[in-house]
Amino acid sequence: MMNRFNRICHDIKNLKIQGAENVARAALRALAIKHDASSVRKLIALRPTEPCLKNCLKYALSFTDVQKGIKETLKIMDSARQATINFGSRLIQNNTTVFTHCHSSTVVAIMIEAKKQGKKFQVYNTETRPNFQGRITATELLKAKIPVTMFIDSSATSAIKDSDLFLFGADAITAQGSIINKIGNKMMAEIAEKYDVPRYACTISWKFDPKTALGYIEKLESRDEREIWPNKPKKLRISNVIFEEVGADLITGIVSEIGVLAPSSFVAEFSKKYPYLIEKQQPIIKRIP
Ligand code: RUB
């Protein structure tokens, strides 16, 4: 029988708990059970491309009373999430076709809020191989009575050229105003740019990785090849890098609790609002490309 801490770790590792914010919240639940140094290290290593998880743990652990720290962190996250949803819902109008990729709980919540406001719109989404998170998105939207059409990933062009808006989530925001999100997002943002479809990353600002301001390059998680082909020929190498960087030049705006900001203004505004999350140490020169 797995203890509760290990169960949460197992569920994060195996994508039973997925999406950056869900992962960060689950890590805080695990932190409430165990917060010695090795448990914290274990939590941080579960999903390497998740600064929100790291920011949350760092802030919660800055309190002498860790349980109080966890509560305070969740309070900030809850109010940031609500404000992000409110800003994001304003982007959706009547008769809009919204395109999205993968599953972002933030993007889904924005769509549900727009629906609650009485807006009539439809969603095009992609299935998101190999783990099909697009099915989670489609299921949640249908439950909220929002019409959805699912496309296979390789038909994204057909979906995007008939869309009015591209909303996507974020796993990380860098100091350059770029976003790290599910593989495919960059290609889709490029297609959307070609067809003049505006592209917004929707996320609480705590996905910002302060270390990127010091020259760190965000690590992109790679997963097991067997997710793509369980009985693959022995000598075949398969790339299963699951995230990629969407450059600031491809992003119309970052929607967060701070507002809807151009990527170039995001970092300055974030630093003003959350000075305690900004890194104080010196750049690690050898990691600068
Ligand atoms: C999920 C994914 C999501 C972001 C944002 O990838 O890329 O778009 O994590 O999600 P995975 P949220 O399934 O590999 O975790 O808005 O819920 O934080």
PDB file of C-alpha atoms and ligand atoms in Angstrom:
ATOM      1  CA  MET A   1       0.000   0.000   0.000  1.00  0.00           C
ATOM      2  CA  MET A   2       1.439   3.343  -1.076  1.00  0.00           C
ATOM      3  CA  ASN A   3       1.379   6.117   1.514  1.00  0.00           C
ATOM      4  CA  ARG A   4      -0.500   9.331   0.646  1.00  0.00           C
ATOM      5  CA  PHE A   5       2.652  11.296  -0.194  1.00  0.00           C
ATOM      6  CA  ASN A   6       3.907   8.628  -2.597  1.00  0.00           C
ATOM      7  CA  ARG A   7       0.433   8.226  -4.116  1.00  0.00           C
ATOM      8  CA  ILE A   8       0.364  11.930  -5.052  1.00  0.00           C
ATOM      9  CA  CYS A   9       3.897  11.671  -6.503  1.00  0.00           C
ATOM     10  CA  HIS A  10       2.906   8.587  -8.487  1.00  0.00           C
ATOM     11  CA  ASP A  11      -0.237  10.287  -9.861  1.00  0.00           C
ATOM     12  CA  ILE A  12       1.743  13.368 -10.946  1.00  0.00           C
ATOM     13  CA  LYS A  13       4.449  11.265 -12.615  1.00  0.00           C
ATOM     14  CA  ASN A  14       1.883   9.149 -14.471  1.00  0.00           C
ATOM     15  CA  LEU A  15      -0.228  12.127 -15.655  1.00  0.00           C
ATOM     16  CA  LYS A  16      -3.235  11.076 -13.597  1.00  0.00           C
ATOM     17  CA  ILE A  17      -2.790  14.572 -12.229  1.00  0.00           C
ATOM     18  CA  GLN A  18      -1.781  16.768 -15.181  1.00  0.00           C
ATOM     19  CA  GLY A  19      -1.651  20.422 -16.178  1.00  0.00           C
ATOM     20  CA  ALA A  20       0.739  22.825 -14.479  1.00  0.00           C
ATOM     21  CA  GLU A  21      -1.682  24.292 -11.969  1.00  0.00           C
ATOM     22  CA  ASN A  22      -3.182  20.946 -10.937  1.00  0.00           C
ATOM     23  CA  VAL A  23       0.343  19.613 -10.532  1.00  0.00           C
ATOM     24  CA  ALA A  24       1.366  22.582  -8.338  1.00  0.00           C
ATOM     25  CA  ARG A  25      -1.739  22.241  -6.165  1.00  0.00           C
ATOM     26  CA  ALA A  26      -1.187  18.495  -5.769  1.00  0.00           C
ATOM     27  CA  ALA A  27       2.455  19.147  -4.812  1.00  0.00           C
ATOM     28  CA  LEU A  28       1.220  21.506  -2.078  1.00  0.00           C
ATOM     29  CA  ARG A  29      -1.087  18.726  -0.801  1.00  0.00           C
ATOM     30  CA  ALA A  30       1.938  16.430  -0.707  1.00  0.00           C
ATOM     31  CA  LEU A  31       4.024  19.116   1.031  1.00  0.00           C
ATOM     32  CA  ALA A  32       1.389  19.281   3.765  1.00  0.00           C
ATOM     33  CA  ILE A  33       2.120  15.589   4.445  1.00  0.00           C
ATOM     34  CA  LYS A  34       5.944  15.696   4.227  1.00  0.00           C
ATOM     35  CA  HIS A  35       8.274  18.653   3.937  1.00  0.00           C
ATOM     36  CA  ASP A  36      11.778  17.393   4.689  1.00  0.00           C
ATOM     37  CA  ALA A  37      14.491  18.256   2.144  1.00  0.00           C
ATOM     38  CA  SER A  38      14.411  14.947   0.275  1.00  0.00           C
ATOM     39  CA  SER A  39      10.598  15.021  -0.101  1.00  0.00           C
ATOM     40  CA  VAL A  40      10.806  18.544  -1.513  1.00  0.00           C
ATOM     41  CA  ARG A  41      13.536  17.442  -3.953  1.00  0.00           C
ATOM     42  CA  LYS A  42      11.379  14.504  -5.016  1.00  0.00           C
ATOM     43  CA  LEU A  43       8.391  16.778  -5.688  1.00  0.00           C
ATOM     44  CA  ILE A  44      10.477  19.197  -7.749  1.00  0.00           C
ATOM     45  CA  ALA A  45      11.895  16.371  -9.892  1.00  0.00           C
ATOM     46  CA  LEU A  46       8.504  14.873 -10.813  1.00  0.00           C
ATOM     47  CA  ARG A  47       7.850  17.167 -13.789  1.00  0.00           C
ATOM     48  CA  PRO A  48      10.969  19.118 -14.781  1.00  0.00           C
ATOM     49  CA  THR A  49       9.194  21.872 -16.767  1.00  0.00           C
ATOM     50  CA  GLU A  50       7.008  23.199 -13.936  1.00  0.00           C
ATOM     51  CA  PRO A  51       8.145  26.497 -12.359  1.00  0.00           C
ATOM     52  CA  CYS A  52       4.681  27.035 -10.854  1.00  0.00           C
ATOM     53  CA  LEU A  53       5.269  23.986  -8.679  1.00  0.00           C
ATOM     54  CA  LYS A  54       8.676  25.352  -7.655  1.00  0.00           C
ATOM     55  CA  ASN A  55       7.368  28.875  -6.942  1.00  0.00           C
ATOM     56  CA  CYS A  56       4.549  27.453  -4.818  1.00  0.00           C
ATOM     57  CA  LEU A  57       6.851  25.215  -2.776  1.00  0.00           C
ATOM     58  CA  LYS A  58       9.385  28.008  -2.368  1.00  0.00           C
ATOM     59  CA  TYR A  59       6.756  30.457  -1.110  1.00  0.00           C
ATOM     60  CA  ALA A  60       5.036  27.949   1.207  1.00  0.00           C
ATOM     61  CA  LEU A  61       8.409  26.939   2.682  1.00  0.00           C
ATOM     62  CA  SER A  62       9.338  30.588   3.332  1.00  0.00           C
ATOM     63  CA  PHE A  63       6.886  30.505   6.275  1.00  0.00           C
ATOM     64  CA  THR A  64       8.083  29.164   9.638  1.00  0.00           C
ATOM     65  CA  ASP A  65       4.745  27.382   9.880  1.00  0.00           C
ATOM     66  CA  VAL A  66       4.673  25.381   6.620  1.00  0.00           C
ATOM     67  CA  GLN A  67       0.964  24.525   6.927  1.00  0.00           C
ATOM     68  CA  LYS A  68       0.199  28.243   7.138  1.00  0.00           C
ATOM     69  CA  GLY A  69       2.505  28.808   4.152  1.00  0.00           C
ATOM     70  CA  ILE A  70       0.561  26.248   2.129  1.00  0.00           C
ATOM     71  CA  LYS A  71      -2.744  27.941   2.986  1.00  0.00           C
ATOM     72  CA  GLU A  72      -1.374  31.371   2.041  1.00  0.00           C
ATOM     73  CA  THR A  73      -0.010  30.035  -1.255  1.00  0.00           C
ATOM     74  CA  LEU A  74      -3.358  28.466  -2.133  1.00  0.00           C
ATOM     75  CA  LYS A  75      -5.111  31.733  -1.285  1.00  0.00           C
ATOM     76  CA  ILE A  76      -2.897  33.640  -3.737  1.00  0.00           C
ATOM     77  CA  MET A  77      -3.388  30.966  -6.402  1.00  0.00           C
ATOM     78  CA  ASP A  78      -7.174  30.941  -5.989  1.00  0.00           C
ATOM     79  CA  SER A  79      -7.540  34.667  -6.365  1.00  0.00           C
ATOM     80  CA  ALA A  80      -5.019  34.771  -9.246  1.00  0.00           C
ATOM     81  CA  ARG A  81      -6.946  32.019 -11.009  1.00  0.00           C
ATOM     82  CA  GLN A  82     -10.275  33.821 -10.673  1.00  0.00           C
ATOM     83  CA  ALA A  83      -8.851  37.094 -11.986  1.00  0.00           C
ATOM     84  CA  THR A  84      -7.205  35.261 -14.919  1.00  0.00           C
ATOM     85  CA  ILE A  85     -10.509  33.603 -15.769  1.00  0.00           C
ATOM     86  CA  ASN A  86     -12.306  36.957 -15.681  1.00  0.00           C
ATOM     87  CA  PHE A  87      -9.763  38.647 -17.973  1.00  0.00           C
ATOM     88  CA  GLY A  88      -9.709  35.679 -20.338  1.00  0.00           C
ATOM     89  CA  SER A  89     -13.479  35.389 -20.643  1.00  0.00           C
ATOM     90  CA  ARG A  90     -13.587  38.911 -22.101  1.00  0.00           C
ATOM     91  CA  LEU A  91     -11.699  37.686 -25.149  1.00  0.00           C
ATOM     92  CA  ILE A  92     -14.556  35.386 -26.150  1.00  0.00           C
ATOM     93  CA  GLN A  93     -17.482  37.007 -27.961  1.00  0.00           C
ATOM     94  CA  ASN A  94     -20.745  35.717 -29.455  1.00  0.00           C
ATOM     95  CA  ASN A  95     -20.139  33.545 -32.532  1.00  0.00           C
ATOM     96  CA  THR A  96     -16.433  33.172 -31.804  1.00  0.00           C
ATOM     97  CA  THR A  97     -14.736  29.927 -32.762  1.00  0.00           C
ATOM     98  CA  VAL A  98     -11.995  29.312 -30.213  1.00  0.00           C
ATOM     99  CA  PHE A  99      -9.141  26.961 -31.008  1.00  0.00           C
ATOM    100  CA  THR A 100      -7.204  25.212 -28.247  1.00  0.00           C
ATOM    101  CA  HIS A 101      -4.578  22.479 -27.942  1.00  0.00           C
ATOM    102  CA  CYS A 102      -3.987  19.910 -25.179  1.00  0.00           C
ATOM    103  CA  HIS A 103      -5.728  20.437 -21.822  1.00  0.00           C
ATOM    104  CA  SER A 104      -5.295  23.588 -19.828  1.00  0.00           C
ATOM    105  CA  SER A 105      -7.612  23.824 -16.816  1.00  0.00           C
ATOM    106  CA  THR A 106      -7.243  27.622 -17.104  1.00  0.00           C
ATOM    107  CA  VAL A 107      -8.392  27.735 -20.731  1.00  0.00           C
ATOM    108  CA  VAL A 108     -11.325  25.414 -19.991  1.00  0.00           C
ATOM    109  CA  ALA A 109     -12.335  27.541 -16.972  1.00  0.00           C
ATOM    110  CA  ILE A 110     -12.213  30.696 -19.149  1.00  0.00           C
ATOM    111  CA  MET A 111     -14.516  29.065 -21.699  1.00  0.00           C
ATOM    112  CA  ILE A 112     -16.929  27.898 -18.993  1.00  0.00           C
ATOM    113  CA  GLU A 113     -16.996  31.446 -17.564  1.00  0.00           C
ATOM    114  CA  ALA A 114     -17.738  32.904 -21.023  1.00  0.00           C
ATOM    115  CA  LYS A 115     -20.567  30.395 -21.399  1.00  0.00           C
ATOM    116  CA  LYS A 116     -21.947  31.425 -17.965  1.00  0.00           C
ATOM    117  CA  GLN A 117     -21.931  35.035 -19.208  1.00  0.00           C
ATOM    118  CA  GLY A 118     -24.372  33.882 -21.904  1.00  0.00           C
ATOM    119  CA  LYS A 119     -21.959  33.968 -24.834  1.00  0.00           C
ATOM    120  CA  LYS A 120     -22.614  31.565 -27.690  1.00  0.00           C
ATOM    121  CA  PHE A 121     -19.411  30.195 -29.199  1.00  0.00           C
ATOM    122  CA  GLN A 122     -17.851  26.928 -30.310  1.00  0.00           C
ATOM    123  CA  VAL A 123     -14.513  25.281 -29.722  1.00  0.00           C
ATOM    124  CA  TYR A 124     -12.148  23.456 -32.061  1.00  0.00           C
ATOM    125  CA  ASN A 125      -9.590  21.337 -30.251  1.00  0.00           C
ATOM    126  CA  THR A 126      -6.824  18.889 -31.061  1.00  0.00           C
ATOM    127  CA  GLU A 127      -6.541  15.389 -29.657  1.00  0.00           C
ATOM    128  CA  THR A 128      -2.912  15.873 -28.484  1.00  0.00           C
ATOM    129  CA  ARG A 129      -0.976  12.707 -29.085  1.00  0.00           C
ATOM    130  CA  PRO A 130       0.389  10.612 -27.491  1.00  0.00           C
ATOM    131  CA  ASN A 131      -1.544  11.020 -24.243  1.00  0.00           C
ATOM    132  CA  PHE A 132      -4.765  12.491 -25.658  1.00  0.00           C
ATOM    133  CA  GLN A 133      -5.249  15.329 -23.173  1.00  0.00           C
ATOM    134  CA  GLY A 134      -7.523  16.852 -25.854  1.00  0.00           C
ATOM    135  CA  ARG A 135     -10.114  14.310 -24.774  1.00  0.00           C
ATOM    136  CA  ILE A 136     -10.131  15.777 -21.268  1.00  0.00           C
ATOM    137  CA  THR A 137     -10.718  19.239 -22.769  1.00  0.00           C
ATOM    138  CA  ALA A 138     -13.526  17.991 -25.025  1.00  0.00           C
ATOM    139  CA  THR A 139     -15.213  16.053 -22.220  1.00  0.00           C
ATOM    140  CA  GLU A 140     -15.123  18.993 -19.790  1.00  0.00           C
ATOM    141  CA  LEU A 141     -16.459  21.436 -22.408  1.00  0.00           C
ATOM    142  CA  LEU A 142     -19.278  19.133 -23.463  1.00  0.00           C
ATOM    143  CA  LYS A 143     -20.230  18.720 -19.808  1.00  0.00           C
ATOM    144  CA  ALA A 144     -20.550  22.521 -19.694  1.00  0.00           C
ATOM    145  CA  LYS A 145     -22.691  22.365 -22.867  1.00  0.00           C
ATOM    146  CA  ILE A 146     -20.114  24.121 -25.038  1.00  0.00           C
ATOM    147  CA  PRO A 147     -20.081  22.703 -28.596  1.00  0.00           C
ATOM    148  CA  VAL A 148     -16.728  21.139 -29.496  1.00  0.00           C
ATOM    149  CA  THR A 149     -15.239  19.647 -32.642  1.00  0.00           C
ATOM    150  CA  MET A 150     -12.081  17.601 -32.196  1.00  0.00           C
ATOM    151  CA  PHE A 151      -9.355  17.454 -34.861  1.00  0.00           C
ATOM    152  CA  ILE A 152      -6.414  15.116 -35.104  1.00  0.00           C
ATOM    153  CA  ASP A 153      -3.193  17.036 -34.451  1.00  0.00           C
ATOM    154  CA  SER A 154      -2.103  16.946 -38.072  1.00  0.00           C
ATOM    155  CA  SER A 155      -5.305  18.654 -39.224  1.00  0.00           C
ATOM    156  CA  ALA A 156      -4.642  21.678 -37.021  1.00  0.00           C
ATOM    157  CA  THR A 157      -4.349  23.930 -40.109  1.00  0.00           C
ATOM    158  CA  SER A 158      -7.970  23.262 -41.105  1.00  0.00           C
ATOM    159  CA  ALA A 159      -9.124  23.973 -37.566  1.00  0.00           C
ATOM    160  CA  ILE A 160      -7.062  27.111 -37.058  1.00  0.00           C
ATOM    161  CA  LYS A 161      -7.811  28.821 -40.384  1.00  0.00           C
ATOM    162  CA  ASP A 162     -11.525  28.753 -39.494  1.00  0.00           C
ATOM    163  CA  SER A 163     -10.994  29.978 -35.905  1.00  0.00           C
ATOM    164  CA  ASP A 164     -11.140  33.523 -34.500  1.00  0.00           C
ATOM    165  CA  LEU A 165      -9.012  33.048 -31.419  1.00  0.00           C
ATOM    166  CA  PHE A 166      -6.321  30.653 -30.173  1.00  0.00           C
ATOM    167  CA  LEU A 167      -6.213  30.208 -26.389  1.00  0.00           C
ATOM    168  CA  PHE A 168      -3.535  28.001 -24.877  1.00  0.00           C
ATOM    169  CA  GLY A 169      -2.151  27.218 -21.451  1.00  0.00           C
ATOM    170  CA  ALA A 170       1.395  27.544 -20.180  1.00  0.00           C
ATOM    171  CA  ASP A 171       3.764  25.385 -18.228  1.00  0.00           C
ATOM    172  CA  ALA A 172       6.388  28.087 -17.999  1.00  0.00           C
ATOM    173  CA  ILE A 173       6.799  31.765 -18.840  1.00  0.00           C
ATOM    174  CA  THR A 174      10.355  32.928 -19.486  1.00  0.00           C
ATOM    175  CA  ALA A 175      12.053  36.270 -18.938  1.00  0.00           C
ATOM    176  CA  GLN A 176      12.016  36.763 -22.714  1.00  0.00           C
ATOM    177  CA  GLY A 177       8.202  36.625 -22.694  1.00  0.00           C
ATOM    178  CA  SER A 178       8.109  33.228 -24.387  1.00  0.00           C
ATOM    179  CA  ILE A 179       5.882  30.416 -23.212  1.00  0.00           C
ATOM    180  CA  ILE A 180       6.619  26.740 -22.779  1.00  0.00           C
ATOM    181  CA  ASN A 181       3.608  24.558 -23.490  1.00  0.00           C
ATOM    182  CA  LYS A 182       2.642  21.193 -24.977  1.00  0.00           C
ATOM    183  CA  ILE A 183       4.505  20.044 -28.075  1.00  0.00           C
ATOM    184  CA  GLY A 184       2.662  21.233 -31.184  1.00  0.00           C
ATOM    185  CA  ASN A 185       1.796  24.598 -29.668  1.00  0.00           C
ATOM    186  CA  LYS A 186       4.568  26.412 -31.538  1.00  0.00           C
ATOM    187  CA  MET A 187       3.576  24.987 -34.909  1.00  0.00           C
ATOM    188  CA  MET A 188      -0.041  25.891 -34.178  1.00  0.00           C
ATOM    189  CA  ALA A 189       0.893  29.431 -33.129  1.00  0.00           C
ATOM    190  CA  GLU A 190       2.811  29.811 -36.413  1.00  0.00           C
ATOM    191  CA  ILE A 191      -0.210  28.624 -38.386  1.00  0.00           C
ATOM    192  CA  ALA A 192      -2.471  30.962 -36.405  1.00  0.00           C
ATOM    193  CA  GLU A 193      -0.144  33.886 -37.115  1.00  0.00           C
ATOM    194  CA  LYS A 194      -0.266  33.066 -40.831  1.00  0.00           C
ATOM    195  CA  TYR A 195      -4.083  33.201 -40.771  1.00  0.00           C
ATOM    196  CA  ASP A 196      -4.214  36.304 -38.514  1.00  0.00           C
ATOM    197  CA  VAL A 197      -5.768  34.443 -35.605  1.00  0.00           C
ATOM    198  CA  PRO A 198      -4.818  36.162 -32.304  1.00  0.00           C
ATOM    199  CA  ARG A 199      -2.877  33.973 -29.864  1.00  0.00           C
ATOM    200  CA  TYR A 200      -3.186  34.296 -26.091  1.00  0.00           C
ATOM    201  CA  ALA A 201      -1.414  32.299 -23.392  1.00  0.00           C
ATOM    202  CA  CYS A 202      -3.789  31.974 -20.417  1.00  0.00           C
ATOM    203  CA  THR A 203      -2.179  31.285 -17.075  1.00  0.00           C
ATOM    204  CA  ILE A 204      -1.696  32.510 -13.545  1.00  0.00           C
ATOM    205  CA  SER A 205       1.556  34.471 -13.491  1.00  0.00           C
ATOM    206  CA  TRP A 206       3.264  32.062 -11.084  1.00  0.00           C
ATOM    207  CA  LYS A 207       4.326  29.968 -14.084  1.00  0.00           C
ATOM    208  CA  PHE A 208       7.050  32.572 -14.560  1.00  0.00           C
ATOM    209  CA  ASP A 209      10.461  31.019 -13.997  1.00  0.00           C
ATOM    210  CA  PRO A 210      12.620  33.695 -12.306  1.00  0.00           C
ATOM    211  CA  LYS A 211      15.774  31.734 -13.107  1.00  0.00           C
ATOM    212  CA  THR A 212      15.305  32.431 -16.827  1.00  0.00           C
ATOM    213  CA  ALA A 213      16.155  36.078 -16.060  1.00  0.00           C
ATOM    214  CA  LEU A 214      19.575  34.795 -14.959  1.00  0.00           C
ATOM    215  CA  GLY A 215      20.258  32.908 -18.155  1.00  0.00           C
ATOM    216  CA  TYR A 216      18.798  29.511 -17.333  1.00  0.00           C
ATOM    217  CA  ILE A 217      17.244  27.664 -20.212  1.00  0.00           C
ATOM    218  CA  GLU A 218      13.993  25.990 -19.262  1.00  0.00           C
ATOM    219  CA  LYS A 219      14.357  22.214 -19.259  1.00  0.00           C
ATOM    220  CA  LEU A 220      11.937  20.472 -21.638  1.00  0.00           C
ATOM    221  CA  GLU A 221      10.545  17.213 -20.299  1.00  0.00           C
ATOM    222  CA  SER A 222      11.007  14.053 -22.381  1.00  0.00           C
ATOM    223  CA  ARG A 223       8.890  11.024 -21.620  1.00  0.00           C
ATOM    224  CA  ASP A 224       9.102   7.296 -22.281  1.00  0.00           C
ATOM    225  CA  GLU A 225       9.234   6.255 -25.959  1.00  0.00           C
ATOM    226  CA  ARG A 226       6.652   3.565 -25.200  1.00  0.00           C
ATOM    227  CA  GLU A 227       3.987   6.264 -24.828  1.00  0.00           C
ATOM    228  CA  ILE A 228       4.296   6.627 -28.610  1.00  0.00           C
ATOM    229  CA  TRP A 229       4.819   3.033 -29.689  1.00  0.00           C
ATOM    230  CA  PRO A 230       4.633   0.365 -26.958  1.00  0.00           C
ATOM    231  CA  ASN A 231       6.156  -2.450 -29.074  1.00  0.00           C
ATOM    232  CA  LYS A 232       8.461  -0.385 -31.232  1.00  0.00           C
ATOM    233  CA  PRO A 233      11.237  -2.058 -33.264  1.00  0.00           C
ATOM    234  CA  LYS A 234      14.256  -2.367 -30.984  1.00  0.00           C
ATOM    235  CA  LYS A 235      16.607  -0.128 -32.953  1.00  0.00           C
ATOM    236  CA  LEU A 236      14.125   2.652 -33.576  1.00  0.00           C
ATOM    237  CA  ARG A 237      14.755   5.846 -31.641  1.00  0.00           C
ATOM    238  CA  ILE A 238      11.674   7.912 -30.872  1.00  0.00           C
ATOM    239  CA  SER A 239      11.592  11.532 -29.777  1.00  0.00           C
ATOM    240  CA  ASN A 240       8.990  12.133 -27.100  1.00  0.00           C
ATOM    241  CA  VAL A 241       9.872  15.651 -25.988  1.00  0.00           C
ATOM    242  CA  ILE A 242       6.540  16.825 -24.685  1.00  0.00           C
ATOM    243  CA  PHE A 243       6.941  20.574 -24.391  1.00  0.00           C
ATOM    244  CA  GLU A 244       8.222  23.335 -26.644  1.00  0.00           C
ATOM    245  CA  GLU A 245       8.878  27.046 -26.537  1.00  0.00           C
ATOM    246  CA  VAL A 246       6.532  29.478 -28.234  1.00  0.00           C
ATOM    247  CA  GLY A 247       8.500  32.677 -28.878  1.00  0.00           C
ATOM    248  CA  ALA A 248       7.211  36.036 -27.628  1.00  0.00           C
ATOM    249  CA  ASP A 249       6.950  37.166 -31.277  1.00  0.00           C
ATOM    250  CA  LEU A 250       4.192  34.583 -31.809  1.00  0.00           C
ATOM    251  CA  ILE A 251       2.168  35.592 -28.757  1.00  0.00           C
ATOM    252  CA  THR A 252      -0.435  38.348 -28.963  1.00  0.00           C
ATOM    253  CA  GLY A 253      -0.820  38.560 -25.187  1.00  0.00           C
ATOM    254  CA  ILE A 254      -0.364  36.809 -21.864  1.00  0.00           C
ATOM    255  CA  VAL A 255      -3.616  36.654 -19.915  1.00  0.00           C
ATOM    256  CA  SER A 256      -2.988  36.378 -16.183  1.00  0.00           C
ATOM    257  CA  GLU A 257      -4.245  37.902 -12.930  1.00  0.00           C
ATOM    258  CA  ILE A 258      -2.036  40.905 -13.730  1.00  0.00           C
ATOM    259  CA  GLY A 259      -4.147  41.605 -16.836  1.00  0.00           C
ATOM    260  CA  VAL A 260      -3.750  41.011 -20.556  1.00  0.00           C
ATOM    261  CA  LEU A 261      -0.166  42.023 -21.241  1.00  0.00           C
ATOM    262  CA  ALA A 262       2.151  42.065 -24.215  1.00  0.00           C
ATOM    263  CA  PRO A 263       4.864  39.455 -23.560  1.00  0.00           C
ATOM    264  CA  SER A 264       7.441  42.278 -23.470  1.00  0.00           C
ATOM    265  CA  SER A 265       5.721  43.923 -20.460  1.00  0.00           C
ATOM    266  CA  PHE A 266       4.967  40.775 -18.499  1.00  0.00           C
ATOM    267  CA  VAL A 267       8.233  40.374 -16.568  1.00  0.00           C
ATOM    268  CA  ALA A 268       8.367  43.982 -15.334  1.00  0.00           C
ATOM    269  CA  GLU A 269       4.772  43.777 -14.098  1.00  0.00           C
ATOM    270  CA  PHE A 270       5.356  40.382 -12.474  1.00  0.00           C
ATOM    271  CA  SER A 271       8.452  41.653 -10.659  1.00  0.00           C
ATOM    272  CA  LYS A 272       6.508  44.629  -9.290  1.00  0.00           C
ATOM    273  CA  LYS A 273       3.690  42.414  -8.006  1.00  0.00           C
ATOM    274  CA  TYR A 274       5.709  39.513  -6.621  1.00  0.00           C
ATOM    275  CA  PRO A 275       9.185  40.824  -5.651  1.00  0.00           C
ATOM    276  CA  TYR A 276       9.568  37.916  -3.202  1.00  0.00           C
ATOM    277  CA  LEU A 277       9.568  35.394  -6.075  1.00  0.00           C
ATOM    278  CA  ILE A 278      12.397  37.040  -7.971  1.00  0.00           C
ATOM    279  CA  GLU A 279      15.757  35.275  -7.752  1.00  0.00           C
ATOM    280  CA  LYS A 280      18.461  37.056  -5.820  1.00  0.00           C
ATOM    281  CA  GLN A 281      21.445  34.879  -6.703  1.00  0.00           C
ATOM    282  CA  GLN A 282      23.998  35.636  -9.384  1.00  0.00           C
ATOM    283  CA  PRO A 283      23.698  34.235 -12.897  1.00  0.00           C
ATOM    284  CA  ILE A 284      25.284  30.836 -13.369  1.00  0.00           C
ATOM    285  CA  ILE A 285      27.489  31.763 -16.308  1.00  0.00           C
ATOM    286  CA  LYS A 286      28.108  28.261 -17.561  1.00  0.00           C
ATOM    287  CA  ARG A 287      24.400  27.756 -18.156  1.00  0.00           C
ATOM    288  CA  ILE A 288      24.076  30.832 -20.323  1.00  0.00           C
ATOM    289  CA  PRO A 289      23.957  29.604 -23.945  1.00  0.00           C
TER     290      PRO A 289
HETATM  291  C1  RUB B   1      -0.524  20.113 -19.932  1.00  0.00           C
HETATM  292  C2  RUB B   1      -0.322  21.415 -20.623  1.00  0.00           C
HETATM  293  C3  RUB B   1      -1.197  22.567 -20.168  1.00  0.00           C
HETATM  294  C4  RUB B   1      -0.445  23.442 -19.173  1.00  0.00           C
HETATM  295  C5  RUB B   1      -1.347  24.463 -18.506  1.00  0.00           C
HETATM  296  O1  RUB B   1       0.527  19.174 -20.193  1.00  0.00           O
HETATM  297  O2  RUB B   1       0.535  21.590 -21.458  1.00  0.00           O
HETATM  298  O3  RUB B   1      -1.570  23.363 -21.243  1.00  0.00           O
HETATM  299  O4  RUB B   1       0.133  22.624 -18.172  1.00  0.00           O
HETATM  300  O5  RUB B   1      -2.349  23.848 -17.752  1.00  0.00           O
HETATM  301  P1  RUB B   1       0.578  17.782 -19.381  1.00  0.00           P
HETATM  302  P2  RUB B   1      -3.141  24.621 -16.595  1.00  0.00           P
HETATM  303  O6  RUB B   1      -0.708  17.053 -19.674  1.00  0.00           O
HETATM  304  O7  RUB B   1       1.791  17.084 -19.917  1.00  0.00           O
HETATM  305  O8  RUB B   1       0.708  18.110 -17.910  1.00  0.00           O
HETATM  306  O9  RUB B   1      -3.797  25.792 -17.245  1.00  0.00           O
HETATM  307  O10 RUB B   1      -4.139  23.599 -16.090  1.00  0.00           O
HETATM  308  O11 RUB B   1      -2.157  25.023 -15.567  1.00  0.00           O
END
